[in-house]
Coordinates of C-alpha atoms in Angstrom, one line a residue:
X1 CA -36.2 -31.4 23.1
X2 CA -33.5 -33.7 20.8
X3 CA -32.4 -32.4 18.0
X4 CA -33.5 -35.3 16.3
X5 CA -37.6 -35.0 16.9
X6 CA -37.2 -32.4 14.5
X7 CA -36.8 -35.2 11.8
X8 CA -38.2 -38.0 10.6
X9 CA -37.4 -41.6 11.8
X10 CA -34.5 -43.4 11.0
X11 CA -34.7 -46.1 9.0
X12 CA -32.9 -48.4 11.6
X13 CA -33.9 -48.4 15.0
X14 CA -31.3 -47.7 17.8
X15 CA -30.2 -51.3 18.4
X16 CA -29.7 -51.8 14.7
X17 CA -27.4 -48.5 14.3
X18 CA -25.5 -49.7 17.4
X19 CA -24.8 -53.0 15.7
X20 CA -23.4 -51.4 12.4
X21 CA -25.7 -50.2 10.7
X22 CA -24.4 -46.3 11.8
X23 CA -21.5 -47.2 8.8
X24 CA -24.9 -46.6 6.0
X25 CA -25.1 -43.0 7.7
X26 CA -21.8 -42.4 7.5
X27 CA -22.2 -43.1 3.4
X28 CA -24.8 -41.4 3.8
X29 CA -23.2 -38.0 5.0
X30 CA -20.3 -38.3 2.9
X31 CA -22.7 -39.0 -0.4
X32 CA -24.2 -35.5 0.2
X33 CA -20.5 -33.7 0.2
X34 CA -20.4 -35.5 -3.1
X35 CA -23.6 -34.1 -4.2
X36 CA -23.4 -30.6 -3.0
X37 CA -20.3 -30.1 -4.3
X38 CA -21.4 -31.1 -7.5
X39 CA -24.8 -28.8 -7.7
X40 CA -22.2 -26.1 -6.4
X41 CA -19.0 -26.8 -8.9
X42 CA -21.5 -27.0 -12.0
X43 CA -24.7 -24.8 -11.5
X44 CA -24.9 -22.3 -8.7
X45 CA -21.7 -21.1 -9.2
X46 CA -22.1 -20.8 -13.5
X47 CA -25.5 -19.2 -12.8
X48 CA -24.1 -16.7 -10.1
X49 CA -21.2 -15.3 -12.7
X50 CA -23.8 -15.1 -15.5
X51 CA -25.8 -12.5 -12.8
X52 CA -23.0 -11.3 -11.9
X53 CA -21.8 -10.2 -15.6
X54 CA -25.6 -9.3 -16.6
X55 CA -26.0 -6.9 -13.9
X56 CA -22.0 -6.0 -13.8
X57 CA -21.6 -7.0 -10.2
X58 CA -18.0 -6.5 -8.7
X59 CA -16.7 -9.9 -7.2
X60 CA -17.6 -8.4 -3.3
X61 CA -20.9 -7.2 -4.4
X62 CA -22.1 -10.6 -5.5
X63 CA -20.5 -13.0 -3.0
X64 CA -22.5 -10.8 -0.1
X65 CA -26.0 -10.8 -2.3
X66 CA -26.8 -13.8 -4.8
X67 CA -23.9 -15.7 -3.3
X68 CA -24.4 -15.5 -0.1
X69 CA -28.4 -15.8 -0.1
X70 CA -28.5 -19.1 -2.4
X71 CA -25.5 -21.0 -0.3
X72 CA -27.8 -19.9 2.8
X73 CA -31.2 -20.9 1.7
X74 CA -30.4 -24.4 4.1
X75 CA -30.5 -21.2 6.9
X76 CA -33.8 -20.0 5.7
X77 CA -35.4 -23.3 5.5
X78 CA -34.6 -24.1 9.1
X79 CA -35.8 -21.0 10.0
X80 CA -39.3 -21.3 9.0
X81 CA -39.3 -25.2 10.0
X82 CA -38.2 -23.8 13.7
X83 CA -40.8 -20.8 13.6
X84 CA -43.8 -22.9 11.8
X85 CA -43.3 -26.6 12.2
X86 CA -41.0 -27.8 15.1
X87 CA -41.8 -24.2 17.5
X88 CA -37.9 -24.9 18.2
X89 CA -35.8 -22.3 20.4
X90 CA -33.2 -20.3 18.9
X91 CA -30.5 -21.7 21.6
X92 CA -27.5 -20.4 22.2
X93 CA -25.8 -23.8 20.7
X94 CA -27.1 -23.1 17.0
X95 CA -27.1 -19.4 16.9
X96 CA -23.1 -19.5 18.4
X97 CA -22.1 -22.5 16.8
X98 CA -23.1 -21.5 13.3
X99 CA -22.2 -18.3 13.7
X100 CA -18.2 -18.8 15.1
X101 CA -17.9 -22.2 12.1
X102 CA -19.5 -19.4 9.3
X103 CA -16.8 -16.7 10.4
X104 CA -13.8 -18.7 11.6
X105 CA -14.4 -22.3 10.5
X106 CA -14.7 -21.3 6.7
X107 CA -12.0 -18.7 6.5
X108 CA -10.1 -21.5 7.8
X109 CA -11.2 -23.6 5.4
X110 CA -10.4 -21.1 2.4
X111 CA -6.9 -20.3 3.2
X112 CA -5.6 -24.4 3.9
X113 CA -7.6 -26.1 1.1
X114 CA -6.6 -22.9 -1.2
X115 CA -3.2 -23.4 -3.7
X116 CA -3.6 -19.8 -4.7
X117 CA -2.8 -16.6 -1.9
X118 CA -5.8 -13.8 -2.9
X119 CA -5.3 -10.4 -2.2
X120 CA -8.2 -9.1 -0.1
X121 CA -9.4 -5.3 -0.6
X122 CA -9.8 -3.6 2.8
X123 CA -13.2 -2.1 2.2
X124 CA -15.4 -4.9 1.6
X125 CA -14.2 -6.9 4.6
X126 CA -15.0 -3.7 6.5
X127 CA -18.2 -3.2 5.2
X128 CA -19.2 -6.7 5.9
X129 CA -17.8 -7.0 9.3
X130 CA -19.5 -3.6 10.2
X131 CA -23.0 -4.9 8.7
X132 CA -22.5 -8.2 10.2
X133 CA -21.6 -6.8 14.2
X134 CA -25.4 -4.5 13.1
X135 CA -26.9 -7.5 12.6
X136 CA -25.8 -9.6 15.7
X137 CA -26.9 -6.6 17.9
X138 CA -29.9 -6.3 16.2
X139 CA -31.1 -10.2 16.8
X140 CA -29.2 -10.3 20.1
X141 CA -31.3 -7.1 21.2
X142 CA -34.5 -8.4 19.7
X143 CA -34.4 -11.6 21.8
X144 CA -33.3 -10.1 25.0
X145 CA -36.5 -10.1 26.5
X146 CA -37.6 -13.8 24.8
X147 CA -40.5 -12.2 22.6
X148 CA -40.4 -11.6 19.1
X149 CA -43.2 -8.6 17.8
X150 CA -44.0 -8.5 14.2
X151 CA -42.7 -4.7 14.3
X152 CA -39.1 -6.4 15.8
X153 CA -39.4 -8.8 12.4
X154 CA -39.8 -5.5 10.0
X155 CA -36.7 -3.9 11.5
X156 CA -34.2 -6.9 10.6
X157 CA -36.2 -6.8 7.2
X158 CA -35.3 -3.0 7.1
X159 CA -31.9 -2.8 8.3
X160 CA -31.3 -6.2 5.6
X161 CA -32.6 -3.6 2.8
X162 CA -30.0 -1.2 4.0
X163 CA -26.9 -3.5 4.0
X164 CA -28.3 -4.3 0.3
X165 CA -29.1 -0.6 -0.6
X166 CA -25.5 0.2 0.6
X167 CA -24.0 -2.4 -1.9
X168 CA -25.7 -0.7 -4.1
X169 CA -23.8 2.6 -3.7
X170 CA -20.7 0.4 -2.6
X171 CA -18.4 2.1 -5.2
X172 CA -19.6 5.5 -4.4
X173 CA -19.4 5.0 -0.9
X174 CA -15.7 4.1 -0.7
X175 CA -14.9 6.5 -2.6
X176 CA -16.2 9.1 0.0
X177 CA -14.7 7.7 3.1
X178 CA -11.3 7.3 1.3
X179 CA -11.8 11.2 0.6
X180 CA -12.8 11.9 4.4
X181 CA -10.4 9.5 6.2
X182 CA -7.2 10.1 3.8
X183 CA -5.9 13.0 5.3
X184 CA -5.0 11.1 8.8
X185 CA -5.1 7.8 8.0
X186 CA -2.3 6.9 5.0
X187 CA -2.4 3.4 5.2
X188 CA -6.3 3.4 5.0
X189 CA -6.5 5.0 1.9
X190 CA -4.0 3.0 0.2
X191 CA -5.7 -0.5 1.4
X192 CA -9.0 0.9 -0.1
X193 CA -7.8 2.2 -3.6
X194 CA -7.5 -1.2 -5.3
X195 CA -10.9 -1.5 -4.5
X196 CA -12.2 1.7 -5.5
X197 CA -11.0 0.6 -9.2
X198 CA -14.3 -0.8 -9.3
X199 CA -17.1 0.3 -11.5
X200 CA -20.4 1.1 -10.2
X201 CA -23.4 -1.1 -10.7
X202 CA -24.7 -1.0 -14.5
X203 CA -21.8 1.6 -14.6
X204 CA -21.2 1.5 -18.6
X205 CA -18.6 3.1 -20.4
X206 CA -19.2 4.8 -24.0
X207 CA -15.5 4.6 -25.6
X208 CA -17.3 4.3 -29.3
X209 CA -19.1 0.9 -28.3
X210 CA -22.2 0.5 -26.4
X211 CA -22.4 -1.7 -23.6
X212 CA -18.9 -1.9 -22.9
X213 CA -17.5 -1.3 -19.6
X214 CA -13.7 -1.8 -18.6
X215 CA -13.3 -5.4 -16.0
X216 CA -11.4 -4.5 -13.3
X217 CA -9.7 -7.1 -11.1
X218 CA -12.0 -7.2 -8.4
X219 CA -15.1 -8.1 -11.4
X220 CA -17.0 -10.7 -11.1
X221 CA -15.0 -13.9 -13.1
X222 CA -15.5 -17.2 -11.6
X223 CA -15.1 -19.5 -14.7
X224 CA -13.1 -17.3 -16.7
X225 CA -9.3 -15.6 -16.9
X226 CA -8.8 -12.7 -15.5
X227 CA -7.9 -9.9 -18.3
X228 CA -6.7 -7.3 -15.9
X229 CA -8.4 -3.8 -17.4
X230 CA -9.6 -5.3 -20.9
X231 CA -12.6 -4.1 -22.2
X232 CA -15.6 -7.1 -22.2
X233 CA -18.8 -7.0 -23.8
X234 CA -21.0 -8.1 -21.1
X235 CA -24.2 -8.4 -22.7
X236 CA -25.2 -12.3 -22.7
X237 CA -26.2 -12.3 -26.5
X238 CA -22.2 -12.0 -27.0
X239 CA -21.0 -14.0 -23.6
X240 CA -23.1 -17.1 -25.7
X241 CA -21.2 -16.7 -29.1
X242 CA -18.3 -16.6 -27.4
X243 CA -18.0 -19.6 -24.6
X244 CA -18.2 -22.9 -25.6
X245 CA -20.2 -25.9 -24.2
X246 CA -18.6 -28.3 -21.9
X247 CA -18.0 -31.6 -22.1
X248 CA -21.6 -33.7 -21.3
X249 CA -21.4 -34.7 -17.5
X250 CA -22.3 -38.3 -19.2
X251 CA -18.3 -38.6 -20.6
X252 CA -16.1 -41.1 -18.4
X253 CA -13.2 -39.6 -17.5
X254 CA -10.2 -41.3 -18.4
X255 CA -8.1 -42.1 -15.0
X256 CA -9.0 -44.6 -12.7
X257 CA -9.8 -42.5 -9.1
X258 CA -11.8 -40.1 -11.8
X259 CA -13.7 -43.1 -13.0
X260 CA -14.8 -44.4 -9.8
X261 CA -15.9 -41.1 -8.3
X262 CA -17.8 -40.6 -12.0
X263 CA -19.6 -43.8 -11.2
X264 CA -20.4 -43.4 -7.4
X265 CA -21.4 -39.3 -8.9
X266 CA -23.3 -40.8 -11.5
X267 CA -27.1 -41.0 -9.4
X268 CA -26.5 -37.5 -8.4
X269 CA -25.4 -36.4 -11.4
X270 CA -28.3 -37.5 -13.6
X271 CA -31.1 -36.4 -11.3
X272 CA -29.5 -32.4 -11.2
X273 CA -29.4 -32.6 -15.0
X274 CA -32.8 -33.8 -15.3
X275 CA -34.1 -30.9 -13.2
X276 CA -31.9 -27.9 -13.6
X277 CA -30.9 -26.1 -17.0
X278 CA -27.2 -25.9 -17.2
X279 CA -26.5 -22.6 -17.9
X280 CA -23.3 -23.1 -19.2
X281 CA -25.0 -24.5 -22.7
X282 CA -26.0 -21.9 -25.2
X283 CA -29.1 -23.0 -25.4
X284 CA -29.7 -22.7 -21.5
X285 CA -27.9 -19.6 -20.9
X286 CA -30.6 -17.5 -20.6
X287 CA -32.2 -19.8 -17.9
X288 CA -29.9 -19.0 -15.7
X289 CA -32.4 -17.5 -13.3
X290 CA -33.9 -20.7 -13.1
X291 CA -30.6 -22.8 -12.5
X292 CA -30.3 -20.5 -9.7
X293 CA -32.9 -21.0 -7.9
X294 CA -33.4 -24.4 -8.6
X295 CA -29.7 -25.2 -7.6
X296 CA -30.7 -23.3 -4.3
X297 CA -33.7 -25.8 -4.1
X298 CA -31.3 -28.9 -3.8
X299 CA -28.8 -27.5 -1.8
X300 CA -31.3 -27.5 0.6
X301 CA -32.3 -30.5 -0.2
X302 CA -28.7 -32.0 0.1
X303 CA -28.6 -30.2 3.5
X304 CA -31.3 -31.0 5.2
X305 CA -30.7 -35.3 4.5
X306 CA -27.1 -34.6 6.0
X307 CA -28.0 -32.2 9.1
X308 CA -31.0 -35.7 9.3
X309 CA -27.7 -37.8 9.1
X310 CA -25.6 -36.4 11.2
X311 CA -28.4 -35.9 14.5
X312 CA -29.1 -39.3 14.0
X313 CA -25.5 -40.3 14.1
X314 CA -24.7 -38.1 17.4
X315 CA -28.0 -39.3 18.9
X316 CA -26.6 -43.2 18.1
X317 CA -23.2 -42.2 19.3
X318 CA -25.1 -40.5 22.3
X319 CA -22.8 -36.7 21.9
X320 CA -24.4 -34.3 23.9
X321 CA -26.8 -31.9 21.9
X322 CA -25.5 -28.9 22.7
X323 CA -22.3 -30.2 21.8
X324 CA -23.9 -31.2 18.2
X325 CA -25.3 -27.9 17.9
X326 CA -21.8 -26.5 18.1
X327 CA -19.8 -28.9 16.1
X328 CA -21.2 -30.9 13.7
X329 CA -24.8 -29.4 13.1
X330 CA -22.8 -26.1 12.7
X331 CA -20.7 -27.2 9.7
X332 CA -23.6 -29.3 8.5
X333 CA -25.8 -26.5 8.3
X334 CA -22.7 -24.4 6.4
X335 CA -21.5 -26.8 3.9
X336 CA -22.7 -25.4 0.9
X337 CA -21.0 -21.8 2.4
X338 CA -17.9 -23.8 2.7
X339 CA -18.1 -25.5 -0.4
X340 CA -19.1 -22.4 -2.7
X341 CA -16.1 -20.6 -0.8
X342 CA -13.3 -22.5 -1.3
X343 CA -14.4 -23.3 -4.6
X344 CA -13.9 -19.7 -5.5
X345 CA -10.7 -19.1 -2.9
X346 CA -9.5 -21.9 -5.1
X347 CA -9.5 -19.7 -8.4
X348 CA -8.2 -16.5 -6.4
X349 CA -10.9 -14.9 -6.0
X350 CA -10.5 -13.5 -2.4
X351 CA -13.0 -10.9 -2.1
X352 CA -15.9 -12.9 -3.2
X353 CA -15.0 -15.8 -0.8
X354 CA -14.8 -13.2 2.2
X355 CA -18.1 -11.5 1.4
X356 CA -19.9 -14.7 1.0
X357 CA -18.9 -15.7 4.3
X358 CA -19.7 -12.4 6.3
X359 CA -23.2 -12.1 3.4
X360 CA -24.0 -15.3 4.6
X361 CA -23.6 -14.7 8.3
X362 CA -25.7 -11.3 7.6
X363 CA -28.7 -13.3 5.3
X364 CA -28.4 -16.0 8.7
X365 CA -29.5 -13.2 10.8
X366 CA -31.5 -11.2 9.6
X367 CA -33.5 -13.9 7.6
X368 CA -35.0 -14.6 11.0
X369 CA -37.6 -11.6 10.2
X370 CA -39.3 -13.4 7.3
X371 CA -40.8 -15.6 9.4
X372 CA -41.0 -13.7 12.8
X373 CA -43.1 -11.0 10.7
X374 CA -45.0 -13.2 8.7
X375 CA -46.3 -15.4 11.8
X376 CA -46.4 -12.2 13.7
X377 CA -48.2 -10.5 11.2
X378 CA -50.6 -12.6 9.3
X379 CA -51.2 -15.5 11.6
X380 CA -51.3 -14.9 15.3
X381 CA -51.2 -11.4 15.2
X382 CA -51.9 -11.3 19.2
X383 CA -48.9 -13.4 20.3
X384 CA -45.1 -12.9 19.7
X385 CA -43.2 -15.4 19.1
X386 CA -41.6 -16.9 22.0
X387 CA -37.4 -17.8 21.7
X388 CA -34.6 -18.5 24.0
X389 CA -32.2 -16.0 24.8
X390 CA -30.2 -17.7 27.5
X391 CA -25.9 -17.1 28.1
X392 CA -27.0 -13.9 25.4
X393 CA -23.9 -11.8 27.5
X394 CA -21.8 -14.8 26.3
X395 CA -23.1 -14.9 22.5
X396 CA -22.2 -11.6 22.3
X397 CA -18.6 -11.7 24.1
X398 CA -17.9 -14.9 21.3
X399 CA -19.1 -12.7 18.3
X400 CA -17.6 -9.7 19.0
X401 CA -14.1 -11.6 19.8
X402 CA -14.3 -13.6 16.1
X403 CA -15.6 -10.4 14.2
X404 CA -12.6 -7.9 15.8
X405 CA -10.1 -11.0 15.3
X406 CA -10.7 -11.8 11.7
X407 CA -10.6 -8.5 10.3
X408 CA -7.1 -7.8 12.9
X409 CA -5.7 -11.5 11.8
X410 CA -6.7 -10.2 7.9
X411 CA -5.2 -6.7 8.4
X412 CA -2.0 -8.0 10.0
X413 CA -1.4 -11.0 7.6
X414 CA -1.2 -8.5 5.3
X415 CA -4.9 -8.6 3.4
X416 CA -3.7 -11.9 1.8
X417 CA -5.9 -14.8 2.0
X418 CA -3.4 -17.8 2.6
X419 CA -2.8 -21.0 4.7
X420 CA -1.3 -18.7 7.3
X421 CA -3.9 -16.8 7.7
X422 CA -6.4 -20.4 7.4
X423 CA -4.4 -22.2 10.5
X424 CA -4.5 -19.2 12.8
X425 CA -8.6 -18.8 12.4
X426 CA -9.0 -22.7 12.5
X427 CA -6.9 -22.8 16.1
X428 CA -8.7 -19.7 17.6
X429 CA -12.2 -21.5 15.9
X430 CA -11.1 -24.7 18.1
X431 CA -10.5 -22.8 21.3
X432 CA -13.7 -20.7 21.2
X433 CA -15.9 -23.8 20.5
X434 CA -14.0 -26.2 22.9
X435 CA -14.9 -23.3 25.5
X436 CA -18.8 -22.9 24.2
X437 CA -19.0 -26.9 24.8
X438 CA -17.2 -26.8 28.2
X439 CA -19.8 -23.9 28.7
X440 CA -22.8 -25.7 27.3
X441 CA -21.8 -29.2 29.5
X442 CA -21.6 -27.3 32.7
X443 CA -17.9 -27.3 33.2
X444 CA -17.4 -23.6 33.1
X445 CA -20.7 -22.7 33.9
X446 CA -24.3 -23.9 35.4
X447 CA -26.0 -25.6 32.8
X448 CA -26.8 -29.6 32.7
X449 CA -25.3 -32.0 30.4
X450 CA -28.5 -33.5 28.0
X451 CA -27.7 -35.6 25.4
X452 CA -28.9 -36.2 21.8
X453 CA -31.4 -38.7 23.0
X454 CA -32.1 -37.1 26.0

């Protein structure tokens, strides 16, 4: 089936997108960059550091949890539309393609669009790469045989609790295997101390004043200056009496360029004040649960019009599907990921860009189970659901390659997060997906070229 069944109609028909009218499309797309850059710049990432400070979350911590599940709730939308609506396969072009942009494609994006080099800790990128290469075997084994049982659903559920019951005891953890793996491995140890500066979770220190704990540089910070080993009172009564509200989004800026994007902005900007609390207001602060998840809501909102876009566009210019799959649905699907990643690479923040990505790839996984288990489960109890496993021996080959090489490229760049590091993953992301499409057209292997409207 096209891509493009899974969505509405156009509101040209072919002819008429052939004659010009693919340019509105094209607006289209790049009007929801705008807009989810916008909803990410000014309240999903304001509501995730006022989590992250209520609950004392390390900048690693919350980039694979909160992070990484609201920039992926686009993922978990398509999952249930392909389980509940459309009955859509879980081909090899979406599950690869998303998976090699998410790991390669955004590093790569994070270290060329970055102006600031962030030192990455060696644990967390271990920790995630390890969870994430569980994960892949987990769905890769679970759709070997093209059958999904409700009790294969309730083990991606169960090994996603672990991952998040092992962030948990991150701090503890690290701590042990530095202990165990000291004595023969020097270099080990001394990658994984800076991030064993961390506090636990709701780890509070009683130096004469409660609820203080000392900030390390690997806390959670995304909208404020780092203050090396100060001591912060996190509580949010005094976060509110100390930040200040920011300008109203309604001010015109003063330079020209700023005026005209303020202007084009200006539709997008009203309707995401209308209908999520900014939490960066005293008087919303306390909302911020609800800017989360309402910010969540319109990024996949915001996603969903531009993945409509952008089949419609490679159905008009008649690109293969399984070449869409692997290109441009990829980084459609992953925008917000990008977009909340750089954002933060862009303030140094390193470790929370590099566990959003591998969280992300982890929640893109296993999120698979909610609705395998609950159709499974609750509905059709008697059937499993039926997916498409085919080139699985090659999935895995491309996974495994881009897992080993990031953390290798990370470990021998020296754990900095720079444009170095950027060009090298965006050159290996281009040779591994210009071999999945010479794969997926046939030219290296058996399969039949279809196009988008085919």
């Amino acid at each position: 089936m096209s891509p493009s069944l899974d969505f509405p109609e156009g509101f040209f028909t072919k002819q008429e997108r052939t004659d010009g009218g693919i340019v509105i499309y094209f607006l289209i797309i790049l009007y929801m960059f705008m807009a989810m850059s916008i909803v990410c710049d000014e309240y999903f990432l304001p509501s995730l550091e006022i989590i992250s400070e209520a609950l004392g979350l390390s900048q690693d911590v919350a980039g694979a949890t909160f992070m990484a599940a609201g920039s992926s709730a686009p993922e978990l939308v398509t999952a249930f539309l392909g389980v509940f609506i459309t009955k859509g396969d879980i081909g090899i072009s979406t599950i690869l393609g998303s998976a090699m942009y998410n790991l390669l494609g955004i590093c790569a994006a994070c270290g060329l669009l970055s102006n600031v080099v962030s030192t990455l800790s060696c644990w967390p990128l271990f920790r995630d790469c390890a969870a994430y290469a569980i994960s892949v075997a987990a769905v890769l084994g679970i759709i070997f045989d093209n059958q999904v049982y409700w009790y294969e659903g309730t083990l991606l559920l169960l090994i996603y609790g672990l991952y998040v019951l092992v962030l948990c005891f991150n701090i503890k953890i690290n701590q042990y295997i530095i202990k165990k793996f000291s004595p023969w491995c020097t270099c080990l140890a001394q990658a994984m101390e800076e991030s064993s500066e961390q506090q636990p979770l709701m780890g509070w220190e009683d130096e004469g004043q409660p609820f203080i704990r000392r900030q390390s540089r690997t806390d959670s910070g995304i909208f404020h200056e780092e203050s090396g080993y100060s001591q912060l009172p996190l509580s949010l009564q005094d976060l509110s009496q100390v930040s200040e509200d920011p300008p109203s989004v309604f001010n015109m800026p003063e330079a020209d360029l700023k005026r005209i994007f303020w202007v084009l902005s200006l539709p997008i900007t009203t309707l995401l004040f209308l209908t999520i609390p900014d939490c960066r207001r005293k008087f919303w602060k306390n909302y911020f649960v609800i800017t989360f998840f309402m910010s969540a809501l319109w990024i996949s909102a915001f996603t969903y019009i531009l993945v409509w876009m952008v089949t419609i566009t490679g159905e008009t210019l008649e690109i293969p599907d399984t070449v869409m799959g692997l290109t441009l649905l990829a980084a459609g699907t992953s925008l917000p990921d990008t977009i909340a990643s750089v954002l933060i690479a862009r303030k140094g923040k390193g470790d929370m860009a590099m566990s959003n990505i591998m969280g992300s790839n982890v929640f893109d996984m296993l999120c698979l189970g909610v609705p395998w288990f609950i159709k499974t489960a609750f509905m059709n109890a008697s059937a499993p659901v039926e997916v498409n496993s085919r080139g699985l021996t090659y999935i895995t080959i491309a996974l495994n390659i881009s897992i080993i090489f990031l953390f290798s490229a990370v470990h021998f760049n020296g754990w900095k997060l720079d444009r170095k590091l950027g060009a090298v993953c965006l050159l290996l992301y281009l040779g591994l997906t210009t071999l999945s499409v010479l794969y997926e057209l046939g030219i290296i292997g058996n399969n039949k070229i279809r196009g988008c409207g085919g």
